[in-house]
Amino acid sequence: NGLTGEIIHADVREFLAEARHQGRRWDLCVVDPPTFSNSKRMDYVWDVQRDHRALLDDVAAVTDKVIWFSTNLRRFKLDYTRRAIDLAAAIGAPGVTVGAGYPPAGMERPKAWDLLVAGLRETVAYAEERRVNLNLEYEPDLLVGTADEARRMLSEIPSPAFGLNFDLGHSW
C-alpha cells in the first residue's frame, strides 16, 4: 500500500510524553487499549473505565485532527463519547465514530435497539450543539450489524450530524 511507519514497543504513557516533548504530531491516532492490564512491565494497573480520560488527553496533545477510540468493555460508560465530542470540537475535528455494541445479556434485541436509538438521539443532539458529526460504524453481530440495519438506524435518527462510518470489511 506504500505506507511507511515504525513499530514501537513501549509503555504508551511514556511514549506519548516523549513524543509531546519532541514536538511529534500525527494526523490520525488509533487508540484501542485493553480493558485491563497488570503487566509486570508496567509500574501501574491499567483500567480502561478509570484511565481512558487521561490517555485521550495525552493522545490529543500529539494529534492534529482525528482520534479513533475503541474499547471492548461492554459496560463501558459512554461519558467518553461526550468527552470525545468535546475534544473533536476543541481541535476542529469533523466527527467522532462509535460502535453499536452488543445487546446486554438477557435483553431482547428489540428492547436493546430502542435503548440504542434513545442513547444515540441524545448523543447526536449533544454533538449537533458542538457542530461535530457522530458516525456509527456497523459491524456483524453488533446491534447494528448489517447495511439494512444501518439504513434503518439512519432513518430513526434523521439528523445531518448523524452518519455512518463505512468499513468495507464489515459489509460482506
mmCIF file of C-alpha atoms in Angstrom:
data_model
loop_
_atom_site.group_PDB
_atom_site.id
_atom_site.type_symbol
_atom_site.label_atom_id
_atom_site.label_comp_id
_atom_site.label_asym_id
_atom_site.label_seq_id
_atom_site.Cartn_x
_atom_site.Cartn_y
_atom_site.Cartn_z
ATOM 1 C CA ASN A 1 0.000 0.000 0.000
ATOM 2 C CA GLY A 2 3.039 2.279 0.021
ATOM 3 C CA LEU A 3 2.604 3.285 3.648
ATOM 4 C CA THR A 4 5.654 3.553 5.825
ATOM 5 C CA GLY A 5 5.956 3.767 9.552
ATOM 6 C CA GLU A 6 7.604 2.429 12.613
ATOM 7 C CA ILE A 7 6.807 -0.279 15.119
ATOM 8 C CA ILE A 8 7.330 0.780 18.701
ATOM 9 C CA HIS A 9 7.139 -1.421 21.768
ATOM 10 C CA ALA A 10 6.775 0.912 24.736
ATOM 11 C CA ASP A 11 4.543 1.974 27.567
ATOM 12 C CA VAL A 12 2.026 4.256 25.858
ATOM 13 C CA ARG A 13 2.148 6.879 28.596
ATOM 14 C CA GLU A 14 5.948 7.151 28.362
ATOM 15 C CA PHE A 15 5.840 7.127 24.549
ATOM 16 C CA LEU A 16 3.247 9.907 24.374
ATOM 17 C CA ALA A 17 5.099 12.046 26.928
ATOM 18 C CA GLU A 18 8.335 11.730 24.939
ATOM 19 C CA ALA A 19 6.544 12.373 21.622
ATOM 20 C CA ARG A 20 4.970 15.521 23.045
ATOM 21 C CA HIS A 21 8.346 16.672 24.398
ATOM 22 C CA GLN A 22 9.874 16.139 20.933
ATOM 23 C CA GLY A 23 7.032 18.009 19.232
ATOM 24 C CA ARG A 24 5.914 14.972 17.238
ATOM 25 C CA ARG A 25 2.424 15.153 15.675
ATOM 26 C CA TRP A 26 0.159 12.711 13.866
ATOM 27 C CA ASP A 27 -2.877 13.265 11.639
ATOM 28 C CA LEU A 28 -4.573 10.133 12.950
ATOM 29 C CA CYS A 29 -4.260 8.264 16.240
ATOM 30 C CA VAL A 30 -5.946 4.897 16.728
ATOM 31 C CA VAL A 31 -6.463 4.189 20.422
ATOM 32 C CA ASP A 32 -7.512 0.622 21.222
ATOM 33 C CA PRO A 33 -6.397 -0.035 24.791
ATOM 34 C CA PRO A 34 -7.025 -3.240 26.708
ATOM 35 C CA THR A 35 -9.886 -3.344 29.157
ATOM 36 C CA PHE A 36 -7.499 -4.197 31.978
ATOM 37 C CA SER A 37 -3.770 -4.824 32.343
ATOM 38 C CA ASN A 38 -1.454 -5.525 35.242
ATOM 39 C CA SER A 39 1.579 -6.353 33.138
ATOM 40 C CA LYS A 40 4.842 -6.843 35.004
ATOM 41 C CA ARG A 41 6.421 -4.388 32.540
ATOM 42 C CA MET A 42 4.299 -1.544 33.954
ATOM 43 C CA ASP A 43 4.503 0.111 37.339
ATOM 44 C CA TYR A 44 0.731 0.648 37.427
ATOM 45 C CA VAL A 45 -2.517 -1.219 36.765
ATOM 46 C CA TRP A 46 -4.474 -0.118 33.692
ATOM 47 C CA ASP A 47 -8.286 0.047 33.808
ATOM 48 C CA VAL A 48 -9.976 1.493 30.729
ATOM 49 C CA GLN A 49 -13.005 2.719 32.663
ATOM 50 C CA ARG A 50 -10.837 4.694 35.064
ATOM 51 C CA ASP A 51 -7.875 5.635 32.851
ATOM 52 C CA HIS A 52 -9.289 6.403 29.396
ATOM 53 C CA ARG A 53 -9.669 10.138 30.007
ATOM 54 C CA ALA A 54 -6.002 10.702 30.810
ATOM 55 C CA LEU A 55 -4.989 8.567 27.828
ATOM 56 C CA LEU A 56 -7.230 10.555 25.454
ATOM 57 C CA ASP A 57 -5.806 13.809 26.826
ATOM 58 C CA ASP A 58 -2.283 12.537 26.135
ATOM 59 C CA VAL A 59 -3.248 11.448 22.625
ATOM 60 C CA ALA A 60 -4.958 14.781 21.908
ATOM 61 C CA ALA A 61 -1.673 16.531 22.703
ATOM 62 C CA VAL A 62 0.045 14.815 19.748
ATOM 63 C CA THR A 63 -2.640 14.737 17.048
ATOM 64 C CA ASP A 64 -3.929 17.388 14.715
ATOM 65 C CA LYS A 65 -7.387 16.110 13.837
ATOM 66 C CA VAL A 66 -8.556 12.516 14.236
ATOM 67 C CA ILE A 67 -8.636 10.154 17.194
ATOM 68 C CA TRP A 68 -10.309 6.757 16.845
ATOM 69 C CA PHE A 69 -11.068 5.302 20.259
ATOM 70 C CA SER A 70 -12.259 1.757 20.738
ATOM 71 C CA THR A 71 -12.884 -0.481 23.694
ATOM 72 C CA ASN A 72 -14.305 -3.958 24.041
ATOM 73 C CA LEU A 73 -15.685 -3.405 27.527
ATOM 74 C CA ARG A 74 -19.448 -3.797 27.132
ATOM 75 C CA ARG A 75 -20.260 -1.953 30.335
ATOM 76 C CA PHE A 76 -18.079 0.993 29.400
ATOM 77 C CA LYS A 77 -19.899 4.186 30.293
ATOM 78 C CA LEU A 78 -20.414 6.407 27.311
ATOM 79 C CA ASP A 79 -19.240 9.565 29.016
ATOM 80 C CA TYR A 80 -16.101 9.109 26.920
ATOM 81 C CA THR A 81 -18.268 9.730 23.832
ATOM 82 C CA ARG A 82 -19.276 13.159 25.086
ATOM 83 C CA ARG A 83 -15.672 13.823 26.046
ATOM 84 C CA ALA A 84 -14.579 12.739 22.569
ATOM 85 C CA ILE A 85 -17.186 15.079 21.042
ATOM 86 C CA ASP A 86 -15.899 17.934 23.213
ATOM 87 C CA LEU A 87 -12.344 17.116 22.170
ATOM 88 C CA ALA A 88 -13.316 16.960 18.494
ATOM 89 C CA ALA A 89 -14.944 20.388 18.789
ATOM 90 C CA ALA A 90 -11.884 21.801 20.567
ATOM 91 C CA ILE A 91 -9.404 20.625 17.927
ATOM 92 C CA GLY A 92 -11.664 21.219 14.927
ATOM 93 C CA ALA A 93 -12.149 17.558 14.035
ATOM 94 C CA PRO A 94 -15.275 16.966 11.956
ATOM 95 C CA GLY A 95 -16.602 13.910 13.730
ATOM 96 C CA VAL A 96 -16.478 11.059 16.215
ATOM 97 C CA THR A 97 -17.168 7.419 15.359
ATOM 98 C CA VAL A 98 -18.893 4.987 17.723
ATOM 99 C CA GLY A 99 -19.962 1.361 17.543
ATOM 100 C CA ALA A 100 -23.391 -0.045 18.346
ATOM 101 C CA GLY A 101 -22.258 -2.617 20.889
ATOM 102 C CA TYR A 102 -23.898 -5.911 21.791
ATOM 103 C CA PRO A 103 -27.308 -6.356 23.379
ATOM 104 C CA PRO A 104 -26.929 -6.698 27.151
ATOM 105 C CA ALA A 105 -27.115 -10.277 28.399
ATOM 106 C CA GLY A 106 -30.721 -11.390 28.768
ATOM 107 C CA MET A 107 -32.169 -8.410 26.890
ATOM 108 C CA GLU A 108 -34.208 -8.970 23.744
ATOM 109 C CA ARG A 109 -32.839 -7.323 20.596
ATOM 110 C CA PRO A 110 -35.868 -5.037 20.061
ATOM 111 C CA LYS A 111 -35.517 -3.588 23.569
ATOM 112 C CA ALA A 112 -31.754 -3.169 23.117
ATOM 113 C CA TRP A 113 -32.373 -1.472 19.747
ATOM 114 C CA ASP A 114 -34.799 1.008 21.338
ATOM 115 C CA LEU A 115 -32.286 1.833 24.073
ATOM 116 C CA LEU A 116 -29.553 2.334 21.468
ATOM 117 C CA VAL A 117 -31.767 4.655 19.417
ATOM 118 C CA ALA A 118 -32.614 6.706 22.513
ATOM 119 C CA GLY A 119 -28.955 6.951 23.534
ATOM 120 C CA LEU A 120 -27.837 7.889 20.032
ATOM 121 C CA ARG A 121 -30.525 10.560 19.702
ATOM 122 C CA GLU A 122 -29.324 12.161 22.930
ATOM 123 C CA THR A 123 -25.681 11.907 21.879
ATOM 124 C CA VAL A 124 -26.366 13.258 18.373
ATOM 125 C CA ALA A 125 -28.145 16.258 19.909
ATOM 126 C CA TYR A 126 -25.078 16.829 22.104
ATOM 127 C CA ALA A 127 -22.825 16.574 19.027
ATOM 128 C CA GLU A 128 -25.036 18.922 16.982
ATOM 129 C CA GLU A 129 -24.740 21.615 19.668
ATOM 130 C CA ARG A 130 -20.959 21.424 19.272
ATOM 131 C CA ARG A 131 -21.041 21.218 15.451
ATOM 132 C CA VAL A 132 -19.492 17.755 15.436
ATOM 133 C CA ASN A 133 -20.782 14.771 13.471
ATOM 134 C CA LEU A 134 -21.471 11.461 15.179
ATOM 135 C CA ASN A 135 -20.795 8.468 12.938
ATOM 136 C CA LEU A 136 -21.921 4.926 13.638
ATOM 137 C CA GLU A 137 -19.814 2.019 12.408
ATOM 138 C CA TYR A 138 -21.841 -1.102 11.883
ATOM 139 C CA GLU A 139 -20.262 -4.496 12.331
ATOM 140 C CA PRO A 140 -21.594 -8.053 12.071
ATOM 141 C CA ASP A 141 -23.058 -9.417 15.321
ATOM 142 C CA LEU A 142 -23.468 -5.972 16.909
ATOM 143 C CA LEU A 143 -26.866 -4.341 17.383
ATOM 144 C CA VAL A 144 -26.335 -2.574 14.079
ATOM 145 C CA GLY A 145 -24.656 -5.351 12.160
ATOM 146 C CA THR A 146 -25.839 -5.122 8.546
ATOM 147 C CA ALA A 147 -26.266 -2.471 5.876
ATOM 148 C CA ASP A 148 -30.050 -2.813 6.224
ATOM 149 C CA GLU A 149 -29.846 -2.191 9.972
ATOM 150 C CA ALA A 150 -27.555 0.780 9.351
ATOM 151 C CA ARG A 151 -30.086 2.267 6.909
ATOM 152 C CA ARG A 152 -32.845 1.674 9.462
ATOM 153 C CA MET A 153 -30.809 3.482 12.136
ATOM 154 C CA LEU A 154 -30.234 6.424 9.785
ATOM 155 C CA SER A 155 -33.991 6.664 9.242
ATOM 156 C CA GLU A 156 -34.646 6.611 13.008
ATOM 157 C CA ILE A 157 -32.166 9.424 13.677
ATOM 158 C CA PRO A 158 -32.760 11.910 10.835
ATOM 159 C CA SER A 159 -30.046 14.432 11.637
ATOM 160 C CA PRO A 160 -27.438 15.976 9.355
ATOM 161 C CA ALA A 161 -24.985 15.426 12.236
ATOM 162 C CA PHE A 162 -25.530 11.645 12.195
ATOM 163 C CA GLY A 163 -23.981 9.311 9.652
ATOM 164 C CA LEU A 164 -22.187 6.068 9.068
ATOM 165 C CA ASN A 165 -18.535 5.147 9.166
ATOM 166 C CA PHE A 166 -18.454 2.662 6.313
ATOM 167 C CA ASP A 167 -15.980 -0.183 6.780
ATOM 168 C CA LEU A 168 -15.983 -2.308 3.642
ATOM 169 C CA GLY A 169 -14.747 -5.312 5.620
ATOM 170 C CA HIS A 170 -17.978 -5.310 7.631
ATOM 171 C CA SER A 171 -20.176 -5.338 4.550
ATOM 172 C CA TRP A 172 -19.672 -8.863 3.298
#
